[in-house]
PDB file of C-alpha atoms in Angstrom:
ATOM      1  CA  GLN M  26      47.158 -30.139  -5.283  1.00 56.00           C
ATOM      2  CA  LYS M  27      46.450 -30.798  -1.521  1.00 64.00           C
ATOM      3  CA  GLU M  28      48.125 -28.392   0.778  1.00 89.00           C
ATOM      4  CA  VAL M  29      49.874 -31.428   3.362  1.00 93.00           C
ATOM      5  CA  GLU M  30      50.101 -34.772   0.932  1.00 93.00           C
ATOM      6  CA  GLN M  31      50.998 -38.189   2.407  1.00 94.00           C
ATOM      7  CA  ASN M  32      50.794 -41.711   0.948  1.00 90.00           C
ATOM      8  CA  SER M  33      48.328 -43.421   2.843  1.00 88.00           C
ATOM      9  CA  GLY M  34      50.009 -46.979   2.677  1.00 88.00           C
ATOM     10  CA  PRO M  35      49.667 -49.038   4.233  1.00 94.00           C
ATOM     11  CA  LEU M  36      53.366 -49.321   4.754  1.00 95.00           C
ATOM     12  CA  SER M  37      54.667 -52.821   5.801  1.00 97.00           C
ATOM     13  CA  VAL M  38      58.461 -52.952   6.715  1.00 96.00           C
ATOM     14  CA  PRO M  39      59.732 -56.138   9.440  1.00 97.00           C
ATOM     15  CA  GLU M  40      60.957 -55.654  13.237  1.00 97.00           C
ATOM     16  CA  GLY M  41      64.102 -54.277  13.575  1.00 97.00           C
ATOM     17  CA  ALA M  42      64.024 -52.522  10.034  1.00 97.00           C
ATOM     18  CA  ILE M  43      63.920 -48.262   9.039  1.00 97.00           C
ATOM     19  CA  ALA M  44      60.423 -47.470   8.439  1.00 97.00           C
ATOM     20  CA  SER M  45      60.763 -44.090   6.238  1.00 97.00           C
ATOM     21  CA  LEU M  46      57.626 -41.499   6.112  1.00 97.00           C
ATOM     22  CA  ASN M  47      57.567 -38.725   3.628  1.00 96.00           C
ATOM     23  CA  CYS M  48      55.046 -35.583   3.755  1.00 96.00           C
ATOM     24  CA  THR M  49      54.822 -32.643   1.102  1.00 96.00           C
ATOM     25  CA  TYR M  50      53.715 -29.261   1.334  1.00 95.00           C
ATOM     26  CA  SER M  51      52.555 -26.482  -0.716  1.00 93.00           C
ATOM     27  CA  ASP M  52      53.262 -23.631   1.163  1.00 89.00           C
ATOM     28  CA  ARG M  53      56.634 -22.293   0.799  1.00 89.00           C
ATOM     29  CA  GLY M  54      56.245 -20.406   3.502  1.00 86.00           C
ATOM     30  CA  SER M  55      55.836 -22.352   6.415  1.00 88.00           C
ATOM     31  CA  GLN M  56      57.461 -21.971   9.273  1.00 85.00           C
ATOM     32  CA  SER M  57      57.181 -25.348  11.823  1.00 90.00           C
ATOM     33  CA  PHE M  58      56.891 -29.566  11.176  1.00 94.00           C
ATOM     34  CA  PHE M  59      54.570 -31.762  13.494  1.00 95.00           C
ATOM     35  CA  TRP M  60      54.468 -35.442  13.291  1.00 97.00           C
ATOM     36  CA  TYR M  61      51.731 -37.114  14.950  1.00 97.00           C
ATOM     37  CA  ARG M  62      51.240 -40.453  15.915  1.00 97.00           C
ATOM     38  CA  GLN M  63      47.378 -41.902  16.288  1.00 97.00           C
ATOM     39  CA  TYR M  64      46.724 -45.701  17.520  1.00 97.00           C
ATOM     40  CA  SER M  65      43.511 -46.637  16.167  1.00 94.00           C
ATOM     41  CA  GLY M  66      40.664 -45.247  18.210  1.00 93.00           C
ATOM     42  CA  LYS M  67      43.145 -42.868  19.848  1.00 96.00           C
ATOM     43  CA  SER M  68      43.826 -39.139  19.664  1.00 96.00           C
ATOM     44  CA  PRO M  69      46.858 -37.967  18.034  1.00 97.00           C
ATOM     45  CA  GLU M  70      49.757 -37.575  20.192  1.00 95.00           C
ATOM     46  CA  LEU M  71      52.462 -35.595  19.335  1.00 94.00           C
ATOM     47  CA  ILE M  72      55.828 -37.600  18.497  1.00 95.00           C
ATOM     48  CA  MET M  73      58.501 -34.777  16.793  1.00 93.00           C
ATOM     49  CA  PHE M  74      58.035 -31.268  15.947  1.00 93.00           C
ATOM     50  CA  ILE M  75      61.281 -29.592  13.353  1.00 94.00           C
ATOM     51  CA  TYR M  76      61.710 -26.107  12.563  1.00 91.00           C
ATOM     52  CA  SER M  77      65.064 -25.854  10.661  1.00 91.00           C
ATOM     53  CA  ASN M  78      66.559 -27.991   7.403  1.00 94.00           C
ATOM     54  CA  GLY M  79      68.425 -30.599   8.199  1.00 95.00           C
ATOM     55  CA  ASP M  80      67.906 -33.692  11.282  1.00 95.00           C
ATOM     56  CA  LYS M  81      66.507 -33.448  14.639  1.00 95.00           C
ATOM     57  CA  GLU M  82      67.216 -36.858  16.475  1.00 96.00           C
ATOM     58  CA  ASP M  83      65.223 -38.181  19.395  1.00 95.00           C
ATOM     59  CA  GLY M  84      65.441 -41.822  20.232  1.00 96.00           C
ATOM     60  CA  ARG M  85      64.035 -44.116  17.390  1.00 97.00           C
ATOM     61  CA  PHE M  86      62.931 -41.279  16.059  1.00 97.00           C
ATOM     62  CA  THR M  87      64.736 -38.414  13.404  1.00 97.00           C
ATOM     63  CA  ALA M  88      62.565 -35.587  11.604  1.00 97.00           C
ATOM     64  CA  GLN M  89      63.745 -34.272   8.169  1.00 97.00           C
ATOM     65  CA  LEU M  90      63.364 -30.816   6.982  1.00 96.00           C
ATOM     66  CA  ASN M  91      63.727 -29.966   3.365  1.00 95.00           C
ATOM     67  CA  LYS M  92      61.878 -26.618   3.064  1.00 93.00           C
ATOM     68  CA  ALA M  93      63.843 -25.986  -0.577  1.00 93.00           C
ATOM     69  CA  SER M  94      62.334 -29.285  -1.985  1.00 94.00           C
ATOM     70  CA  GLN M  95      59.441 -29.017   0.280  1.00 95.00           C
ATOM     71  CA  TYR M  96      59.480 -32.081   2.306  1.00 94.00           C
ATOM     72  CA  VAL M  97      59.389 -33.416   6.069  1.00 97.00           C
ATOM     73  CA  SER M  98      59.891 -37.229   6.660  1.00 97.00           C
ATOM     74  CA  LEU M  99      60.126 -39.147   9.572  1.00 97.00           C
ATOM     75  CA  LEU M 100      62.488 -41.878  10.051  1.00 97.00           C
ATOM     76  CA  ILE M 101      62.197 -44.680  12.894  1.00 97.00           C
ATOM     77  CA  ARG M 102      64.592 -46.922  13.430  1.00 97.00           C
ATOM     78  CA  ASP M 103      64.895 -50.675  15.215  1.00 97.00           C
ATOM     79  CA  SER M 104      60.795 -50.308  14.348  1.00 97.00           C
ATOM     80  CA  GLN M 105      58.723 -52.608  16.561  1.00 97.00           C
ATOM     81  CA  PRO M 106      55.341 -53.859  16.570  1.00 96.00           C
ATOM     82  CA  SER M 107      53.943 -50.673  18.901  1.00 96.00           C
ATOM     83  CA  ASP M 108      54.999 -48.456  15.988  1.00 97.00           C
ATOM     84  CA  SER M 109      52.252 -49.914  14.092  1.00 97.00           C
ATOM     85  CA  ALA M 110      50.211 -46.780  14.070  1.00 97.00           C
ATOM     86  CA  THR M 111      48.674 -44.181  11.648  1.00 97.00           C
ATOM     87  CA  TYR M 112      51.193 -41.250  11.557  1.00 97.00           C
ATOM     88  CA  LEU M 113      50.157 -38.057  10.780  1.00 97.00           C
ATOM     89  CA  CYS M 114      51.955 -34.591   8.790  1.00 96.00           C
ATOM     90  CA  ALA M 115      50.842 -31.286  10.220  1.00 94.00           C
ATOM     91  CA  VAL M 116      52.289 -28.222   8.708  1.00 93.00           C
ATOM     92  CA  LYS M 117      51.965 -24.839  10.258  1.00 89.00           C
ATOM     93  CA  PRO M 118      51.775 -21.992   7.545  1.00 83.00           C
ATOM     94  CA  SER M 119      53.478 -18.917   8.019  1.00 78.00           C
ATOM     95  CA  GLY M 120      51.396 -15.968   9.888  1.00 77.00           C
ATOM     96  CA  THR M 121      48.997 -18.459  11.935  1.00 78.00           C
ATOM     97  CA  TYR M 122      48.686 -20.630  14.347  1.00 78.00           C
ATOM     98  CA  LYS M 123      46.472 -23.144  12.886  1.00 82.00           C
ATOM     99  CA  TYR M 124      48.140 -26.439  11.746  1.00 88.00           C
ATOM    100  CA  ILE M 125      47.045 -28.091   8.183  1.00 90.00           C
ATOM    101  CA  PHE M 126      47.503 -32.252   8.488  1.00 93.00           C
ATOM    102  CA  GLY M 127      47.853 -34.621   5.932  1.00 93.00           C
ATOM    103  CA  THR M 128      45.438 -37.354   6.079  1.00 92.00           C
ATOM    104  CA  GLY M 129      48.424 -39.987   7.522  1.00 94.00           C
ATOM    105  CA  THR M 130      50.365 -42.847   6.428  1.00 96.00           C
ATOM    106  CA  ARG M 131      49.383 -46.049   8.200  1.00 96.00           C
ATOM    107  CA  LEU M 132      52.537 -48.613   9.487  1.00 97.00           C
ATOM    108  CA  LYS M 133      52.389 -52.388   9.942  1.00 97.00           C
ATOM    109  CA  VAL M 134      55.954 -53.333  11.837  1.00 97.00           C
ATOM    110  CA  LEU M 135      55.648 -57.020  10.976  1.00 95.00           C
ATOM    111  CA  ALA M 136      57.238 -58.857  13.902  1.00 91.00           C
TER     112      ALA M 136
ATOM    113  CA  ASP O  28      49.339 -31.868  34.696  1.00 61.00           C
ATOM    114  CA  ALA O  29      45.828 -32.949  33.188  1.00 80.00           C
ATOM    115  CA  GLY O  30      46.070 -33.008  29.478  1.00 93.00           C
ATOM    116  CA  VAL O  31      42.748 -31.917  27.494  1.00 96.00           C
ATOM    117  CA  ILE O  32      39.711 -33.125  28.824  1.00 97.00           C
ATOM    118  CA  GLN O  33      36.762 -33.329  26.520  1.00 98.00           C
ATOM    119  CA  SER O  34      33.171 -35.002  27.323  1.00 97.00           C
ATOM    120  CA  PRO O  35      31.291 -36.646  26.598  1.00 97.00           C
ATOM    121  CA  ARG O  36      33.599 -39.558  25.469  1.00 97.00           C
ATOM    122  CA  HIS O  37      30.857 -41.201  23.121  1.00 97.00           C
ATOM    123  CA  GLU O  38      27.237 -39.362  22.319  1.00 97.00           C
ATOM    124  CA  VAL O  39      24.608 -41.400  20.164  1.00 97.00           C
ATOM    125  CA  THR O  40      21.473 -39.000  19.344  1.00 97.00           C
ATOM    126  CA  GLU O  41      18.901 -39.413  16.824  1.00 97.00           C
ATOM    127  CA  MET O  42      18.860 -36.975  13.804  1.00 97.00           C
ATOM    128  CA  GLY O  43      17.494 -33.530  14.639  1.00 96.00           C
ATOM    129  CA  GLN O  44      18.558 -33.324  18.007  1.00 97.00           C
ATOM    130  CA  GLU O  45      20.844 -31.105  19.640  1.00 97.00           C
ATOM    131  CA  VAL O  46      24.597 -31.773  20.503  1.00 98.00           C
ATOM    132  CA  THR O  47      26.856 -30.152  22.564  1.00 98.00           C
ATOM    133  CA  LEU O  48      30.699 -31.747  23.401  1.00 98.00           C
ATOM    134  CA  ARG O  49      32.677 -29.666  26.280  1.00 98.00           C
ATOM    135  CA  CYS O  50      36.336 -29.392  26.262  1.00 97.00           C
ATOM    136  CA  LYS O  51      38.521 -28.198  29.039  1.00 97.00           C
ATOM    137  CA  LEU O  52      41.506 -26.712  27.833  1.00 95.00           C
ATOM    138  CA  ILE O  53      45.366 -27.790  29.897  1.00 93.00           C
ATOM    139  CA  SER O  54      46.714 -25.227  32.611  1.00 92.00           C
ATOM    140  CA  GLY O  55      48.234 -22.007  30.785  1.00 90.00           C
ATOM    141  CA  HIS O  56      47.292 -22.553  27.147  1.00 91.00           C
ATOM    142  CA  ASN O  57      45.743 -19.706  25.429  1.00 90.00           C
ATOM    143  CA  SER O  58      45.125 -21.401  21.977  1.00 91.00           C
ATOM    144  CA  LEU O  59      41.824 -23.900  21.285  1.00 94.00           C
ATOM    145  CA  PHE O  60      41.370 -25.686  18.022  1.00 95.00           C
ATOM    146  CA  TRP O  61      38.165 -27.969  17.288  1.00 97.00           C
ATOM    147  CA  TYR O  62      38.681 -30.862  14.721  1.00 97.00           C
ATOM    148  CA  ARG O  63      36.585 -33.234  12.599  1.00 97.00           C
ATOM    149  CA  GLN O  64      37.882 -36.893  12.254  1.00 96.00           C
ATOM    150  CA  THR O  65      36.358 -39.304   9.404  1.00 93.00           C
ATOM    151  CA  MET O  66      37.096 -41.939   7.561  1.00 88.00           C
ATOM    152  CA  MET O  67      36.866 -40.034   4.406  1.00 86.00           C
ATOM    153  CA  ARG O  68      38.013 -36.204   4.934  1.00 87.00           C
ATOM    154  CA  GLY O  69      40.775 -37.339   7.850  1.00 88.00           C
ATOM    155  CA  LEU O  70      41.260 -34.505  10.023  1.00 92.00           C
ATOM    156  CA  GLU O  71      39.666 -31.670   9.641  1.00 92.00           C
ATOM    157  CA  LEU O  72      39.899 -28.020  11.332  1.00 93.00           C
ATOM    158  CA  LEU O  73      36.609 -26.697  12.047  1.00 96.00           C
ATOM    159  CA  ILE O  74      37.641 -23.794  14.300  1.00 95.00           C
ATOM    160  CA  TYR O  75      40.289 -22.023  16.708  1.00 92.00           C
ATOM    161  CA  PHE O  76      40.231 -19.290  19.451  1.00 93.00           C
ATOM    162  CA  ASN O  77      43.155 -17.490  20.674  1.00 90.00           C
ATOM    163  CA  ASN O  78      42.973 -15.741  24.472  1.00 90.00           C
ATOM    164  CA  ASN O  79      38.603 -16.844  23.717  1.00 91.00           C
ATOM    165  CA  VAL O  80      38.304 -15.223  20.628  1.00 92.00           C
ATOM    166  CA  PRO O  81      37.215 -16.364  17.284  1.00 92.00           C
ATOM    167  CA  ILE O  82      40.096 -16.014  14.924  1.00 90.00           C
ATOM    168  CA  ASP O  83      39.317 -18.812  12.094  1.00 89.00           C
ATOM    169  CA  ASP O  84      35.868 -20.173  11.628  1.00 92.00           C
ATOM    170  CA  SER O  85      36.044 -20.956   7.644  1.00 91.00           C
ATOM    171  CA  GLY O  86      36.003 -24.722   8.877  1.00 91.00           C
ATOM    172  CA  MET O  87      32.943 -24.500  10.193  1.00 94.00           C
ATOM    173  CA  PRO O  88      30.790 -26.873   7.805  1.00 87.00           C
ATOM    174  CA  GLU O  89      27.236 -24.608   8.257  1.00 84.00           C
ATOM    175  CA  ASP O  90      25.139 -22.917  10.769  1.00 90.00           C
ATOM    176  CA  ARG O  91      24.017 -25.368  12.282  1.00 95.00           C
ATOM    177  CA  PHE O  92      27.347 -26.026  14.197  1.00 96.00           C
ATOM    178  CA  SER O  93      28.378 -23.016  16.357  1.00 97.00           C
ATOM    179  CA  ALA O  94      31.243 -23.232  19.430  1.00 97.00           C
ATOM    180  CA  LYS O  95      31.855 -20.940  22.285  1.00 96.00           C
ATOM    181  CA  MET O  96      34.751 -20.049  24.517  1.00 95.00           C
ATOM    182  CA  PRO O  97      33.068 -18.487  27.494  1.00 93.00           C
ATOM    183  CA  ASN O  98      36.107 -18.130  29.505  1.00 91.00           C
ATOM    184  CA  ALA O  99      40.131 -18.772  28.909  1.00 89.00           C
ATOM    185  CA  SER O 100      39.729 -22.818  30.189  1.00 92.00           C
ATOM    186  CA  PHE O 101      36.527 -24.517  28.189  1.00 95.00           C
ATOM    187  CA  SER O 102      34.661 -24.385  25.116  1.00 97.00           C
ATOM    188  CA  THR O 103      31.585 -25.670  23.633  1.00 97.00           C
ATOM    189  CA  LEU O 104      30.859 -27.294  19.990  1.00 98.00           C
ATOM    190  CA  LYS O 105      26.938 -26.877  19.203  1.00 97.00           C
ATOM    191  CA  ILE O 106      25.511 -29.235  16.470  1.00 97.00           C
ATOM    192  CA  GLN O 107      21.330 -27.763  16.020  1.00 96.00           C
ATOM    193  CA  PRO O 108      19.898 -30.216  14.843  1.00 96.00           C
ATOM    194  CA  SER O 109      22.223 -33.016  14.404  1.00 96.00           C
ATOM    195  CA  GLU O 110      22.398 -34.846  10.658  1.00 96.00           C
ATOM    196  CA  PRO O 111      24.100 -38.750  10.530  1.00 96.00           C
ATOM    197  CA  ARG O 112      26.838 -37.057   8.281  1.00 95.00           C
ATOM    198  CA  ASP O 113      27.762 -35.039  11.202  1.00 96.00           C
ATOM    199  CA  SER O 114      29.011 -38.600  12.739  1.00 97.00           C
ATOM    200  CA  ALA O 115      32.425 -38.485  13.569  1.00 97.00           C
ATOM    201  CA  VAL O 116      35.022 -38.438  16.024  1.00 98.00           C
ATOM    202  CA  TYR O 117      35.600 -34.735  17.471  1.00 98.00           C
ATOM    203  CA  PHE O 118      38.695 -33.322  18.932  1.00 98.00           C
ATOM    204  CA  CYS O 119      39.592 -30.433  20.528  1.00 97.00           C
ATOM    205  CA  ALA O 120      43.535 -29.622  20.793  1.00 95.00           C
ATOM    206  CA  SER O 121      45.217 -26.906  22.936  1.00 93.00           C
ATOM    207  CA  SER O 122      48.474 -25.440  22.490  1.00 91.00           C
ATOM    208  CA  GLN O 123      50.046 -22.191  24.469  1.00 87.00           C
ATOM    209  CA  ALA O 124      50.687 -19.880  21.258  1.00 72.00           C
ATOM    210  CA  SER O 125      53.755 -17.678  21.311  1.00 67.00           C
ATOM    211  CA  PRO O 126      56.287 -17.489  18.893  1.00 57.00           C
ATOM    212  CA  ALA O 127      58.410 -19.537  20.350  1.00 55.00           C
ATOM    213  CA  THR O 128      56.221 -22.407  20.508  1.00 63.00           C
ATOM    214  CA  ASP O 129      52.725 -23.387  19.362  1.00 75.00           C
ATOM    215  CA  THR O 130      52.591 -27.644  19.908  1.00 87.00           C
ATOM    216  CA  GLN O 131      49.293 -28.389  19.923  1.00 91.00           C
ATOM    217  CA  TYR O 132      47.922 -31.698  22.512  1.00 93.00           C
ATOM    218  CA  PHE O 133      45.183 -33.612  21.721  1.00 96.00           C
ATOM    219  CA  GLY O 134      42.144 -34.199  23.789  1.00 97.00           C
ATOM    220  CA  PRO O 135      40.550 -38.033  23.905  1.00 97.00           C
ATOM    221  CA  GLY O 136      38.191 -37.144  21.378  1.00 97.00           C
ATOM    222  CA  THR O 137      34.123 -37.570  21.088  1.00 98.00           C
ATOM    223  CA  ARG O 138      32.845 -40.318  19.111  1.00 97.00           C
ATOM    224  CA  LEU O 139      29.284 -39.088  17.831  1.00 98.00           C
ATOM    225  CA  THR O 140      26.667 -41.278  15.931  1.00 97.00           C
ATOM    226  CA  VAL O 141      23.821 -39.537  14.844  1.00 97.00           C
ATOM    227  CA  LEU O 142      21.366 -42.348  13.885  1.00 96.00           C
TER     228      LEU O 142
END
């Protein structure tokens, strides 16, 4: 089992819809969770981080964390074609500063 | 503030040649991470440093790869000799690792092609 799993996609949603991206992780002691967006040919760019169970909202983005079920998700409201990118989930296991990245989910927002 | 700086942005070399990639951390950050990204394997951590000390190099593929951090703000990743399978995008990322914050910020990457 991979340490951080994401569906590779592509996930296609129409413009204006809600895009839901999911990530599961295996290390139950993980403390910090991050979502990065990566446009083709560019470097990963931090969108959000979440440390506590529940929801965290930032503009059109909401991160949701459920440590009991070991998943973290990212919701993008009012999706725009400019949101089309690969979204990487990263998990920081306990006792270390390094991240474990998932392989990413490719999102396509259709105009 | 300037972000993470990497050079060169593109490197094309022939098999067997030495390749040196460079990275400058964000001012005030104390941790540096070298990653390699390919379509097949995604984003892989090669090595990370905290306060100039290598903490975990378990991701370094083999002895052909070496990394140094000669001072608090600069690091190099060297491949000698290079092989075609080393072709990838190499990113470095920096963070201000502390219990309160440990967000990593990525540089623009170096696209390496080994012929």
